[in-house]
XYZ file of C-alpha atoms in Angstrom:
394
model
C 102.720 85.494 95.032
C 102.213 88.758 93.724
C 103.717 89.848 90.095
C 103.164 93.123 88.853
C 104.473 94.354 85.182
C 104.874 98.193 84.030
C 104.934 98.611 80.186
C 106.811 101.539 79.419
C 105.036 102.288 76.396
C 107.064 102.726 73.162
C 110.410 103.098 75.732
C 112.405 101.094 73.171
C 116.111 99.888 73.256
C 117.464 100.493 70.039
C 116.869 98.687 66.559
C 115.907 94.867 66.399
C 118.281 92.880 63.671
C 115.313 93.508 60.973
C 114.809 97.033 61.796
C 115.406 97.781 58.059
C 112.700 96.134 56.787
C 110.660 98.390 58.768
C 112.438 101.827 58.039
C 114.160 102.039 61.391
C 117.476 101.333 60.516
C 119.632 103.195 63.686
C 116.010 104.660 65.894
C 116.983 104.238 69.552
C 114.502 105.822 71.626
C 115.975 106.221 74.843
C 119.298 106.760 73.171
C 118.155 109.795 70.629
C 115.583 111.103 73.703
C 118.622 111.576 76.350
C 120.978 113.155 73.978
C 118.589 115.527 72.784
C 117.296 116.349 76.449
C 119.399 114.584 79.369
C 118.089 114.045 82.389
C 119.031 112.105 85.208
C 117.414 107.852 85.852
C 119.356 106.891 88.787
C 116.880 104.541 89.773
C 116.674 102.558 86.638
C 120.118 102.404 86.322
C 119.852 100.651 89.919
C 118.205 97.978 87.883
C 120.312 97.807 85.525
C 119.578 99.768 82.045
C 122.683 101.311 81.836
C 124.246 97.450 81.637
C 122.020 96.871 78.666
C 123.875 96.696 74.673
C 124.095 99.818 72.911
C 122.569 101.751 76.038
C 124.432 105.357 76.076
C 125.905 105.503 79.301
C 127.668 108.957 78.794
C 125.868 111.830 78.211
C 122.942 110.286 78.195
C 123.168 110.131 82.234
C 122.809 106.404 82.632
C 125.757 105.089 84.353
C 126.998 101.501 84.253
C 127.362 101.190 87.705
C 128.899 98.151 89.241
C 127.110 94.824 89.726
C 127.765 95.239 93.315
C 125.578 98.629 93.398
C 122.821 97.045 91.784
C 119.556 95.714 92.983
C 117.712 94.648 89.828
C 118.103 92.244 86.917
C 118.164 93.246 83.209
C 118.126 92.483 79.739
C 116.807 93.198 76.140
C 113.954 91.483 74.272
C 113.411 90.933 70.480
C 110.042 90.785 69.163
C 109.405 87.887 66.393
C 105.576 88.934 65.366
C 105.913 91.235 62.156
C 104.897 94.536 63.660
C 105.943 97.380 65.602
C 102.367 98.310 67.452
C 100.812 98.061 70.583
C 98.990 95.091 69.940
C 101.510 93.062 68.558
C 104.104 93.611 71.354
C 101.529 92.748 74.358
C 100.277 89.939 72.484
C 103.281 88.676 71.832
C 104.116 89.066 75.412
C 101.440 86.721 76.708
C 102.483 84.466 74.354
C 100.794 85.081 71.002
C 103.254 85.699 68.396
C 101.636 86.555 65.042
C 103.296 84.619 61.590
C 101.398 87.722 59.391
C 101.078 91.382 60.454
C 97.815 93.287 61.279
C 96.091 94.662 58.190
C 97.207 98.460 57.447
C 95.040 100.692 54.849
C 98.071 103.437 53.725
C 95.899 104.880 51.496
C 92.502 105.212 53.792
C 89.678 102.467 54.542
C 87.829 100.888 51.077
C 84.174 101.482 50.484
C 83.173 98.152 51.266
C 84.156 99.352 54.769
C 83.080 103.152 55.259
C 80.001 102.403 52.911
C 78.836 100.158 55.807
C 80.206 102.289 58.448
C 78.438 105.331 57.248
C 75.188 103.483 56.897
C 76.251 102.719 61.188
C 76.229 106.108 61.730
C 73.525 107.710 59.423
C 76.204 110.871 58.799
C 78.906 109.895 56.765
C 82.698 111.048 57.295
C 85.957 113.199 57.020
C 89.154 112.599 56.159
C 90.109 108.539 56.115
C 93.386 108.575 55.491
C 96.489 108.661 57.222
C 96.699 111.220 59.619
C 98.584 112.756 62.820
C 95.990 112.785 65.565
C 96.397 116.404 67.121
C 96.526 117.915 63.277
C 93.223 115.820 62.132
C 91.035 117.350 64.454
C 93.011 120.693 63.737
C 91.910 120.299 60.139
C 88.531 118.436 60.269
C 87.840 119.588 63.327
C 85.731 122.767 61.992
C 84.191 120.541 59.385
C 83.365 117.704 62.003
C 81.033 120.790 64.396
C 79.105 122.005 61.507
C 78.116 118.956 59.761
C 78.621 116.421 62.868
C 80.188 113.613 60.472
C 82.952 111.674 62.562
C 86.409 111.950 61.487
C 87.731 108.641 60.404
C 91.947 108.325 60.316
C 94.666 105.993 60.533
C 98.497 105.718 60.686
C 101.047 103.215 60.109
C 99.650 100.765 62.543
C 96.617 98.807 62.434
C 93.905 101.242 63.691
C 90.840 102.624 62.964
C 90.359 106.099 64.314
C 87.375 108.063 65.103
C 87.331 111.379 66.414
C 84.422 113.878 67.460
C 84.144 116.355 69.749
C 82.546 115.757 73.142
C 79.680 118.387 72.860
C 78.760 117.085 68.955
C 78.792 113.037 69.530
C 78.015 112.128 73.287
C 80.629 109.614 74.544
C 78.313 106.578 74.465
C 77.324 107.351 70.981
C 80.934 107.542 69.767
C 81.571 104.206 71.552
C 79.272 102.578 69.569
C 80.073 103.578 66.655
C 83.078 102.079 67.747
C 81.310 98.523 68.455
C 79.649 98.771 64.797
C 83.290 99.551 63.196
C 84.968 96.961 65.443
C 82.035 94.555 63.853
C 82.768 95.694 60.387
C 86.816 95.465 60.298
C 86.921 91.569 60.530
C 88.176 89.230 58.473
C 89.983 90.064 55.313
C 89.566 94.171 56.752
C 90.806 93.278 59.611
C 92.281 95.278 61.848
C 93.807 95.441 65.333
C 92.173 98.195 67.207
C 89.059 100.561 66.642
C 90.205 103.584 68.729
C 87.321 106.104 70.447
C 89.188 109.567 70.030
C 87.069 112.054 71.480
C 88.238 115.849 71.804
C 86.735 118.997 73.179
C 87.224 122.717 73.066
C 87.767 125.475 70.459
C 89.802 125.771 67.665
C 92.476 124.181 67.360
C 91.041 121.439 69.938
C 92.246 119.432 72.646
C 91.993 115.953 72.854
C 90.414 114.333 75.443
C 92.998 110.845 75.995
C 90.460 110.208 79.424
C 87.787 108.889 77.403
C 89.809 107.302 74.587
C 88.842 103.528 74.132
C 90.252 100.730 72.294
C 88.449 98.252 71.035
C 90.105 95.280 69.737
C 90.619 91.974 68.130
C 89.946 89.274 70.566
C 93.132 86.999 70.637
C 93.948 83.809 70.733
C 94.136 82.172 74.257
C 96.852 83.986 76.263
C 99.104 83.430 79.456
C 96.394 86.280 80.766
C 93.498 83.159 80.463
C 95.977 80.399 82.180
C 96.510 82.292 84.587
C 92.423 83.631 85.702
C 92.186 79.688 85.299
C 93.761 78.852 88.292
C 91.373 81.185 90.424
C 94.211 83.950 91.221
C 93.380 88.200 90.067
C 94.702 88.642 87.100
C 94.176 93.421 87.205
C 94.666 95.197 84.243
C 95.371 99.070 84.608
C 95.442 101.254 81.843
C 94.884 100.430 78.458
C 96.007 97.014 78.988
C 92.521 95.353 79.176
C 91.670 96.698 75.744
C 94.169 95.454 73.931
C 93.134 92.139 74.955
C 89.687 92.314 74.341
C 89.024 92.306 77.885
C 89.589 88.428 77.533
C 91.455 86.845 80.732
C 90.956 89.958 83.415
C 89.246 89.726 86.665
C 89.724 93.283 87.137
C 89.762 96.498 84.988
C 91.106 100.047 86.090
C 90.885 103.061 84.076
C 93.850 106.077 83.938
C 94.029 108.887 82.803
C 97.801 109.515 82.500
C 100.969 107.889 83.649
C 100.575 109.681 87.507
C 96.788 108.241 87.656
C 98.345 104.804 86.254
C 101.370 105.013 88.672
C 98.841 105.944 91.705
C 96.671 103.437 90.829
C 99.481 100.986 90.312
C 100.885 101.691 93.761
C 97.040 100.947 95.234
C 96.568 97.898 94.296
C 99.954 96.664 95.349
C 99.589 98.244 98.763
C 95.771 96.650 98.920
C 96.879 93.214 97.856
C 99.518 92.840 100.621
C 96.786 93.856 103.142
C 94.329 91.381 101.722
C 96.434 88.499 100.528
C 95.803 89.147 96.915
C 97.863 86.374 94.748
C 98.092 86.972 90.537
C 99.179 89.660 88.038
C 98.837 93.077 87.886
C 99.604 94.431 84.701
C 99.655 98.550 83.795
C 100.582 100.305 80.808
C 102.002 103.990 80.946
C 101.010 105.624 77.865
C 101.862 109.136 77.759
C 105.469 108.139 76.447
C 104.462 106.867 73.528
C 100.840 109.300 72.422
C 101.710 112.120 74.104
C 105.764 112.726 73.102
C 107.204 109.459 70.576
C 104.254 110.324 67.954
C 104.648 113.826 68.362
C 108.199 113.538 68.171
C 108.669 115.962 71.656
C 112.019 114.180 72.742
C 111.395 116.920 75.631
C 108.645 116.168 77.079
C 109.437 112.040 76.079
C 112.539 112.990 78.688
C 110.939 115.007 81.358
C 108.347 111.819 81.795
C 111.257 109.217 81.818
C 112.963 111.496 84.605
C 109.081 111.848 86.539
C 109.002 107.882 86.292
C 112.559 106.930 87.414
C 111.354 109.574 90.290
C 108.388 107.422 90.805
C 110.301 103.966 90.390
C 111.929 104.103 94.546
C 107.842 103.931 95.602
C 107.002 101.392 92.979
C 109.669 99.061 94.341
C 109.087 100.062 98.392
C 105.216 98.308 97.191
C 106.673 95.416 96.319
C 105.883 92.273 98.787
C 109.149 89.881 99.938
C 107.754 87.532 97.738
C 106.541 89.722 94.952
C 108.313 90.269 91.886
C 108.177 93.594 89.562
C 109.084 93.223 85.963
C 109.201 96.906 83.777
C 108.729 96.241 80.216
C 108.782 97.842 76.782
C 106.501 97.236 73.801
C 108.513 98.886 70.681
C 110.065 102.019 69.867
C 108.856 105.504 69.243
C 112.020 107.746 69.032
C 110.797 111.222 69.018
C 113.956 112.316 67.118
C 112.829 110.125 64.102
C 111.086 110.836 60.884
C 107.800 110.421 60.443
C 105.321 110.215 63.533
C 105.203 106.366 63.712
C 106.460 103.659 66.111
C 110.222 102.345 65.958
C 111.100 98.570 65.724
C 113.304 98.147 68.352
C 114.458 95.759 71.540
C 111.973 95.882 74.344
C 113.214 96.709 77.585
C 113.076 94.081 80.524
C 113.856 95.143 84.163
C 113.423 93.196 87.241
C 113.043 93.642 91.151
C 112.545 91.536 93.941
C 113.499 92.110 97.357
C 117.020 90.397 98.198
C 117.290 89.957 94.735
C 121.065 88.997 93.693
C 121.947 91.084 90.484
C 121.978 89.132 86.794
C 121.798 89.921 83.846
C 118.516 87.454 81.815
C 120.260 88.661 78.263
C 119.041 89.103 75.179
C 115.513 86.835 75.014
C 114.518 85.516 71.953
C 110.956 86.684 72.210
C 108.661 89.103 74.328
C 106.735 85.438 74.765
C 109.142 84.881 77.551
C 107.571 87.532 79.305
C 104.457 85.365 79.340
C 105.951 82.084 80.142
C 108.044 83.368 82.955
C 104.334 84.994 85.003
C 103.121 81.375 84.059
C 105.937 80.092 85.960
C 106.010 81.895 89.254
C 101.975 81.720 89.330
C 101.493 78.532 88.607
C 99.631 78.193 85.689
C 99.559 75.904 82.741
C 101.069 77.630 79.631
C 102.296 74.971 76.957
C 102.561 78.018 74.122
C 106.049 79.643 72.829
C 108.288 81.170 75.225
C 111.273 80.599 77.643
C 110.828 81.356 81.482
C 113.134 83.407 83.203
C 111.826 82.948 86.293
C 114.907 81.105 87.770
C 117.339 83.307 87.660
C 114.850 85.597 89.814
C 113.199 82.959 92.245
């Protein structure tokens, strides 16, 4: 058995019930991105999206086509962990679902922390604060090549940024850095991820996303864990690795973009039919959500939603007759919002399987089901929160 997800990074659904709370009262991301920019997703409305609540089937060129014409099942998701970030929605989907959010520093990192972290470094720093990632190395950039001092940012989510430009701070050097920050934000400083930002160029930059890392908080035992247990691949393309810590992988493939991640995807599918492989596969297509939500570009957001649905008919062709592919979202990022920070919304859930009758799964409780539906159809031992929906699909 053969189950491979695709996180749709930030590709959210509309508003969850507490959206308020969070400031996202009426964000829909793939609503607000269509009707700014519509393109045509024929193949995920095969699936199903355009049968999902609240989904714009008008303009927004998703049609509700009839259960007989489709070939997928589909639903919505609801995320119970207090956050809207990266690390909280793939957590939660592998069955960690956090009762207190990630630590956030609104108004920039306290000295206990960067007094350390410049004693790490031996140069000090620029800017911590808040910050937009293309306009901090805009505006510390200059500042960052004369004096060589790494620019430290964050943002609404629980991150730790460093920047520096490729020919200042050699990779390796900026990675540990990394390591000594990751060591440093623990505890009551927590925070989720330490994030490598390198960028290169002249004035006003570019960054370089192919060498970002993430380094992050090692979590709790996972579905990812049960499942390496039983002795089956468990291949993590993308960033997906790094937000877990590396913990529960047997395998670990760098991208560079969503067309590396999709190619690479579509390898190791075709490679595991030839050899037998049996486990997970799980990718994560970022450019969604770093290159368009936080820049709030519904354009380009749209024109890489129309390049994946393009994708999607080769994606499902890889599938083996007893494989199963499940298309996810982690949050929202509508790029018609205010701000430059994630949405709280529904995550998306698609499903294909060859011969597989149409059905809707609903609106799930929790992303956890996620996890405890892989559990499921592989076979492992998973007694943590979550509610398969593996029958409906099997």
């Amino acid at each position: 058995m053969l189950l491979t997800i695709i996180v749709l990074d930030s590709v959210g659904m509309g508003e969850l019930p507490d959206a308020e709370k969070f400031g996202d009262r009426g964000a829909h991301t793939i609503n607000h991105t269509l009707e700014r920019h519509p393109v045509p997703l024929p193949n995920l409305a095969r699936l199903g999206l355009g049968h999902l609540p609240t989904v714009n089937t008008g303009d927004a060129h998703i049609p509700a086509l009839p259960t007989r014409d489709l070939q997928g099942a589909y639903g919505r998701m609801r995320e119970v962990s207090p956050g809207k970030d990266t690390s909280t929605g793939h957590w939660e989907f592998m069955g960690v679902q956090l009762e207190h959010p990630f630590q956030v520093f609104p108004d920039g990192f306290p000295p206990a922390v960067m007094d350390r972290f410049d004693a790490a470094t031996g140069r000090g720093h620029l800017c911590n604060r808040p910050y937009s990632g293309t306009d901090v190395i805009r505006d510390f950039g200059p500042e960052h090549l004369k004096t060589g001092a790494p620019i430290v940012y964050t943002s609404a989510d629980s991150v730790f940024q460093i920047a520096a430009h490729e020919d200042v701070v050699p990779l390796e050097t900026l990675y540990e850095w990394c390591r000594a920050a990751r060591e440093i934000l623990q505890g009551e400083y927590a925070v989720a991820r330490v994030i490598a930002r390198p960028f290169r160029g002249e004035f006003p930059f570019e960054r370089a996303n192919e060498h970002r890392k993430d380094f992050s908080l090692t979590p709790p035992p996972t579905v990812l864990d049960a499942v390496k247990a039983t002795g089956q691949a468990v291949i993590g393309i993308g960033k997906i690795p790094d937000i877990y810590a590396n913990q529960g992988f047997t395998e670990s493939i760098h991208t560079d973009d969503n067309a590396d991640g999709i190619r690479k995807t579509l390898a190791r599918m075709r490679q595991a039919a030839q050899d037998g492989t049996r486990g997970l596969i799980f990718t994560n297509l970022v450019d969604f959500d770093s290159k368009f939500g936080h820049r709030r570009d519904p354009e380009g957001y749209s024109r890489t939603l129309a390049e994946f649905d393009r994708a999607l008919p080769e994606l499902l062709a890889a599938v083996p007759q007893d494989g199963v592919l499940l298309i996810l979202s982690d949050h929202g990022n509508d790029p018609t919002w205010h701000g430059s920070d994630h949405t709280r919304e529904h995550g998306l859930l698609l499903a294909y399987r060859p011969g597989l009758t149409p059905v809707s799964l609903g609106d799930r409780e929790t992303f956890a089901d996620v996890g405890a539906t892989v559990a499921e159809a592989l076979g492992a031992t998973w007694e943590g929160p979550g509610e398969s929906f593996w029958t409906p699909l099997n």
